[in-house]
Short mmCIF file of C-alpha atoms and ligand atoms in Angstrom, two decimals:
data_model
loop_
_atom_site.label_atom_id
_atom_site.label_comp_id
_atom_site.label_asym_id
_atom_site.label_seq_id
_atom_site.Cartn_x
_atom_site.Cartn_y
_atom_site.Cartn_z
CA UNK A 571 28.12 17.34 35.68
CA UNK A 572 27.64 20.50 34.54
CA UNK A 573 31.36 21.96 34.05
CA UNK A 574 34.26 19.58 32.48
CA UNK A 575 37.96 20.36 32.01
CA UNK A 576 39.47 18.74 29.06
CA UNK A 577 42.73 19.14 29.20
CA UNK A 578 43.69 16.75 26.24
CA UNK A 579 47.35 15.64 26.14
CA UNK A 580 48.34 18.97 28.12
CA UNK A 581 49.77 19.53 32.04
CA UNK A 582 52.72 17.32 33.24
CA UNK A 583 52.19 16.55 37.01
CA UNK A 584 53.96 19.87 38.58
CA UNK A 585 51.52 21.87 36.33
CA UNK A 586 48.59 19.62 38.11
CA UNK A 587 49.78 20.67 41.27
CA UNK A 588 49.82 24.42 40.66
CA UNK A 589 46.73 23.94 38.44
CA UNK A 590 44.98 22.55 41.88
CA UNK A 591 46.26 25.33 44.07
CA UNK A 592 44.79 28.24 41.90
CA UNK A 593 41.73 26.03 41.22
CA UNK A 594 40.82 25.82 44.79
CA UNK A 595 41.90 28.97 45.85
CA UNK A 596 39.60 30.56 43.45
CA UNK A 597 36.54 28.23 43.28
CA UNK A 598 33.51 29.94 45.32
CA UNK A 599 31.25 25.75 45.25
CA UNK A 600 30.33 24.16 47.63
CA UNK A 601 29.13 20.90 45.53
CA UNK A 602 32.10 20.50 43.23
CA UNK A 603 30.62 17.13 42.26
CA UNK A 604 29.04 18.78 39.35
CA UNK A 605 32.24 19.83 38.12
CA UNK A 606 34.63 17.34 36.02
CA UNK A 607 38.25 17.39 35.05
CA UNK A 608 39.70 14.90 32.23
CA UNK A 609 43.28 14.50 32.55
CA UNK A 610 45.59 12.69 30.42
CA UNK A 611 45.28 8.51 31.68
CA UNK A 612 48.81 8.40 33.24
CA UNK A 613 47.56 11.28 35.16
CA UNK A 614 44.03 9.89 36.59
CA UNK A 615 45.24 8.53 39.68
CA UNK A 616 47.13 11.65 40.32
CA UNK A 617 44.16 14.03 39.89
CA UNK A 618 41.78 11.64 42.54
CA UNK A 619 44.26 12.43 45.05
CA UNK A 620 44.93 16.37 44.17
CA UNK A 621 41.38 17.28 43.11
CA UNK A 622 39.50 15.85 45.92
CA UNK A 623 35.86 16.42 45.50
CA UNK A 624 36.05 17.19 41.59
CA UNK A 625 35.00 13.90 39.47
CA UNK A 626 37.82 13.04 37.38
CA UNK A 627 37.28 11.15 34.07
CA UNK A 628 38.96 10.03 30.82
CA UNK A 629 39.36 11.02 27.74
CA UNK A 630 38.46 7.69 25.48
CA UNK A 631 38.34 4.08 25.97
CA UNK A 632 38.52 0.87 24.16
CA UNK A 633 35.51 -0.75 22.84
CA UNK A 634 37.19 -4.08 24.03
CA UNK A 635 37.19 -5.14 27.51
CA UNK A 636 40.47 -6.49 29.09
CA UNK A 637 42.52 -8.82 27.10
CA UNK A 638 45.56 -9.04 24.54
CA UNK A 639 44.69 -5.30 22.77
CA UNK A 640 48.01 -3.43 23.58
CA UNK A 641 48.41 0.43 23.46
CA UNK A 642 44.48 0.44 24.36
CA UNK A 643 42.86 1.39 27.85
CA UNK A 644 39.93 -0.52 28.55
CA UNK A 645 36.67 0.85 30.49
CA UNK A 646 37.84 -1.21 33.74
CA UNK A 647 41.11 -0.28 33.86
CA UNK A 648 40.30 3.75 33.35
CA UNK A 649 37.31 2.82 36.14
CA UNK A 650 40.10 1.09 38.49
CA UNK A 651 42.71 4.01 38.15
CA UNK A 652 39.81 6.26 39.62
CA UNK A 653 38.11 7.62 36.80
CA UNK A 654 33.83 7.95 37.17
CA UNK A 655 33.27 9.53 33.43
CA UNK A 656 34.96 9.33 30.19
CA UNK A 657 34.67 11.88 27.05
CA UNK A 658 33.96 9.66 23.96
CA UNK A 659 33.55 10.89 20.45
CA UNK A 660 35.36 13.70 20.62
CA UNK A 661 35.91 15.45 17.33
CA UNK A 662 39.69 15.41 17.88
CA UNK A 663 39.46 11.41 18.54
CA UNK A 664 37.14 11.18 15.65
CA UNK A 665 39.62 12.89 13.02
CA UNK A 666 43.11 11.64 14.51
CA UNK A 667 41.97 8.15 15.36
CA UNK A 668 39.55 7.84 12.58
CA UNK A 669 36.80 7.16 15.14
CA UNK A 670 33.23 6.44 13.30
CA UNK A 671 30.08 6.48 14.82
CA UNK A 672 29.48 2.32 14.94
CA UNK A 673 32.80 2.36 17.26
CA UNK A 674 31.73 4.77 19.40
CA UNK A 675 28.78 3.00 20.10
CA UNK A 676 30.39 0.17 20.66
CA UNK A 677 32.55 2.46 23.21
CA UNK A 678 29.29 4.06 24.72
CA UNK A 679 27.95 0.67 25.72
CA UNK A 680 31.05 -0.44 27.12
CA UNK A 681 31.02 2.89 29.94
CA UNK A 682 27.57 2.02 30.64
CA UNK A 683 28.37 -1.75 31.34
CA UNK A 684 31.48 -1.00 33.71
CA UNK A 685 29.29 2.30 35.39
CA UNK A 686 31.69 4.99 33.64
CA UNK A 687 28.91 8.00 32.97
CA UNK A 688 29.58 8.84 28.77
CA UNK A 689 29.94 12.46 28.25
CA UNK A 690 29.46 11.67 24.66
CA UNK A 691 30.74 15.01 22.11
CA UNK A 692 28.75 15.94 18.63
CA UNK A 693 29.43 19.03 16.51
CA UNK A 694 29.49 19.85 12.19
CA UNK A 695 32.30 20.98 10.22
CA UNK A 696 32.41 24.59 8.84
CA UNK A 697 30.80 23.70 5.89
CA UNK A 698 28.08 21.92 7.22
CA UNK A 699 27.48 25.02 9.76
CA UNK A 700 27.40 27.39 6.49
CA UNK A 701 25.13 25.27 4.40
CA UNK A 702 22.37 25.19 7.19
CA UNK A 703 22.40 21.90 7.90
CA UNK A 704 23.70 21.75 11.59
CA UNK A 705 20.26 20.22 13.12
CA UNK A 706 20.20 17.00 11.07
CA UNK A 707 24.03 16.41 11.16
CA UNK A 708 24.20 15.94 14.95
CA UNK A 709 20.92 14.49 14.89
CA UNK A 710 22.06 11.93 12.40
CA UNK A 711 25.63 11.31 15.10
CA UNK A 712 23.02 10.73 17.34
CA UNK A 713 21.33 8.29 16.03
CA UNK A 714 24.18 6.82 14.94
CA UNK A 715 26.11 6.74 18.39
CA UNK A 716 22.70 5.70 20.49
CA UNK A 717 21.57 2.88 18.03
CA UNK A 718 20.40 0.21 20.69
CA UNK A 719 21.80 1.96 23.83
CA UNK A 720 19.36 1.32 26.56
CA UNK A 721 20.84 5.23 27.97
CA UNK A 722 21.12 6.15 31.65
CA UNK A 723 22.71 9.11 32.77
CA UNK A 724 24.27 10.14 29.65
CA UNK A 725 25.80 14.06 29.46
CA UNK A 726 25.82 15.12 25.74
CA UNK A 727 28.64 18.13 24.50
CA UNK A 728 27.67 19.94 21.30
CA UNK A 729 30.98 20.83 20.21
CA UNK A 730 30.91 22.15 16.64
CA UNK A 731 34.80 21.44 14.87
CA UNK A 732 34.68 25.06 14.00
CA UNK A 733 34.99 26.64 17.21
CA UNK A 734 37.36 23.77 18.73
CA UNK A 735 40.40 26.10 19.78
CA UNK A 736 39.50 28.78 17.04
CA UNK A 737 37.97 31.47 19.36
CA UNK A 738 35.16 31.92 17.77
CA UNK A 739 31.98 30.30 18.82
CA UNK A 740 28.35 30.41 17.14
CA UNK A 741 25.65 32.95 19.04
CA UNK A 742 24.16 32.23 22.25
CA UNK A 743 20.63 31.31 20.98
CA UNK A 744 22.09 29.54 18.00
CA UNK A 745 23.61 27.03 20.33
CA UNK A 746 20.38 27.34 22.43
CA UNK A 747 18.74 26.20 19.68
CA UNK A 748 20.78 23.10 18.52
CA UNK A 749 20.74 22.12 22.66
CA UNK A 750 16.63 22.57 22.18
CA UNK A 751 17.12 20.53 19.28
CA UNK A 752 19.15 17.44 20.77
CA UNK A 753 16.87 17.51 23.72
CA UNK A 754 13.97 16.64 21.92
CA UNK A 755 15.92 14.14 19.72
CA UNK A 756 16.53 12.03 22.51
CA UNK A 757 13.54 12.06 24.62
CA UNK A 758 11.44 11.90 21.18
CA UNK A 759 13.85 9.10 19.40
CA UNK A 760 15.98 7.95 21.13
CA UNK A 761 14.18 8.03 24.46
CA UNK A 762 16.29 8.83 27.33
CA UNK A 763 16.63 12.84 28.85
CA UNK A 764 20.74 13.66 29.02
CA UNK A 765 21.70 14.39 32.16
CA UNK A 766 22.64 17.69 30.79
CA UNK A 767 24.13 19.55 27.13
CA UNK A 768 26.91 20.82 27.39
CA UNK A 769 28.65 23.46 24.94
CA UNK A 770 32.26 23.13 23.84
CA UNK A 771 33.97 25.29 21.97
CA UNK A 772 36.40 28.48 22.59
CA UNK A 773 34.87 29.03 26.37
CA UNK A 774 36.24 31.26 28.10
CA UNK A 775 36.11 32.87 31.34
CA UNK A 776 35.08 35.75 29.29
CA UNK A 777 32.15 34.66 27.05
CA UNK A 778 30.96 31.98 29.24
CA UNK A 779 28.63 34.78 31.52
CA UNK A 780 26.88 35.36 28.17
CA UNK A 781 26.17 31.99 27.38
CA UNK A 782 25.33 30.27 30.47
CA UNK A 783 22.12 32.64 29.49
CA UNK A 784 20.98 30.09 26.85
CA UNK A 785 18.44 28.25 29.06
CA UNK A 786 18.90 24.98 27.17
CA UNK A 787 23.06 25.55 27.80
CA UNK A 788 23.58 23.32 30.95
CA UNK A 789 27.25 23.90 31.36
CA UNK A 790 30.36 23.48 29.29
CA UNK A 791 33.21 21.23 28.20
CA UNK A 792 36.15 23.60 28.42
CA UNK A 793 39.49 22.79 26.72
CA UNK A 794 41.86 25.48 26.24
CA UNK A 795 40.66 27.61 29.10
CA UNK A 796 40.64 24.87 31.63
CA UNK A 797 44.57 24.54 31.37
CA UNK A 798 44.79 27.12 33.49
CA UNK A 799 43.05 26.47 37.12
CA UNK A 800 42.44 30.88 38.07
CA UNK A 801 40.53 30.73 34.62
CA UNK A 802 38.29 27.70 35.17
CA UNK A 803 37.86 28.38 38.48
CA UNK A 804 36.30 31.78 37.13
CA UNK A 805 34.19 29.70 34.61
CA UNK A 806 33.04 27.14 37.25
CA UNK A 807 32.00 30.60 39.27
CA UNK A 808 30.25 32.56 36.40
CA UNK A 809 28.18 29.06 35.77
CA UNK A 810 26.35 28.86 39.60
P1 PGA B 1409 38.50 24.53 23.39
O1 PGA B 1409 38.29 22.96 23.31
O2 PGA B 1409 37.77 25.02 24.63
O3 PGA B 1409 39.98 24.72 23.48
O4 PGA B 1409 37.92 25.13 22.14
C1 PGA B 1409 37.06 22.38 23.66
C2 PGA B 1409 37.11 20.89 23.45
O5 PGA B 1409 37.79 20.44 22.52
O6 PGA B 1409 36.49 20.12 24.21
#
């Protein structure tokens, strides 16, 4: 996948349906296979039947397979309600949730078992941005996440927290850069290729011309922009 909607705990079902009407009647793709939207869970089902030949994913799992875990969603049951991805690690999921690393592996092998693709999320904190030490944070989330993953077709997001619904994001060739950076992390350590990096942070239909430019930046993970379906139509355009 190369572009993903995350539409977080946004768009009732009447929004979906108006969402999928501009969507399509702006898109110019003929493959929309490479192009992901991750709805609220109540709303997977819905989206397989609206957004025909978009994947449709969630947003987290349970690191437990079925059994007595209530208020939890486990890998088969998102699978079964038609998801084919799920977003793990999110920053948001990481801070609410109190998500660390050793869970999310735990969550990572779970999608690989039950054939959900991880689109797994990394990204710093201000302060670990403005002290220069971006590289070996995420490297050091990666390690942590991958730690005896035998990886398939993994998608990685570098999201860094500071640009999460700010609107600001770093420069083009600084996120180039970190992307360079995790690519060679995992073939050299961790020893799988991602499927693709994806940035996430503040896209827009706007800025995303510009940094589709990086040539390590394989697509994005769009939040507040994908809420409305004109705009990430024009997003899923600027990006083919
Ligand atoms: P944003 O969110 O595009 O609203 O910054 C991105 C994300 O959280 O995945």
């Amino acid at each position: 996948m190369k572009v993903i909607a995350n539409w977080k705990m946004n768009l009732p079902t009447p929004d979906i349906r108006s969402w999928t009407e501009n969507f399509y009647s702006n898109v110019n793709l003929d493959d929309s296979k490479t192009i992901g939207v991750a709805p609220p869970f109540t709303h997977i089902s819905n989206c397989v039947t609206y957004l025909q030949n978009l994947r449709v994913g969630a947003q987290n799992i349970s690191s437990r397979d079925l059994g007595n875990n209530t208020g939890e969603i486990s890998a088969s049951i998102a699978k079964d309600s038609g998801a084919s991805f799920v977003i793990l690690g999110h920053s948001e999921v990481r801070e609410n949730l109190d998500e660390q690393s050793s869970l999310i592996n735990k969550k990572i092998a779970i999608a690989i078992e039950k054939n959900l693709s991880p689109v797994v999320c990394f990204g710093e904190s201000r302060e670990s941005y403005e002290n220069g030490i971006t590289k070996d944070f995420v490297c050091s989330q990666l390690k942590e996440c991958f730690e005896g993953i035998k990886a398939e077709t993994i998608i990685i997001a570098y999201e860094p927290i500071w640009s999460i619904g700010t609107g600001i994001t770093p420069e083009t060739n600084e996120i180039n850069e970190i992307h360079n950076t995790i690519k060679d992390y995992c073939k050299n350590h961790l020893k799988f290729v991602p499927e693709s990096v994806l940035y996430g942070g503040s896209v827009t239909d706007k800025n995303c011309k510009n940094l589709i430019t990086g040539e390590n930046i394989d697509g994005f993970l769009v939040g507040g922009a994908s809420l409305d379906g004109n705009s990430f139509a024009r997003i899923v355009n600027n990006c083919f």
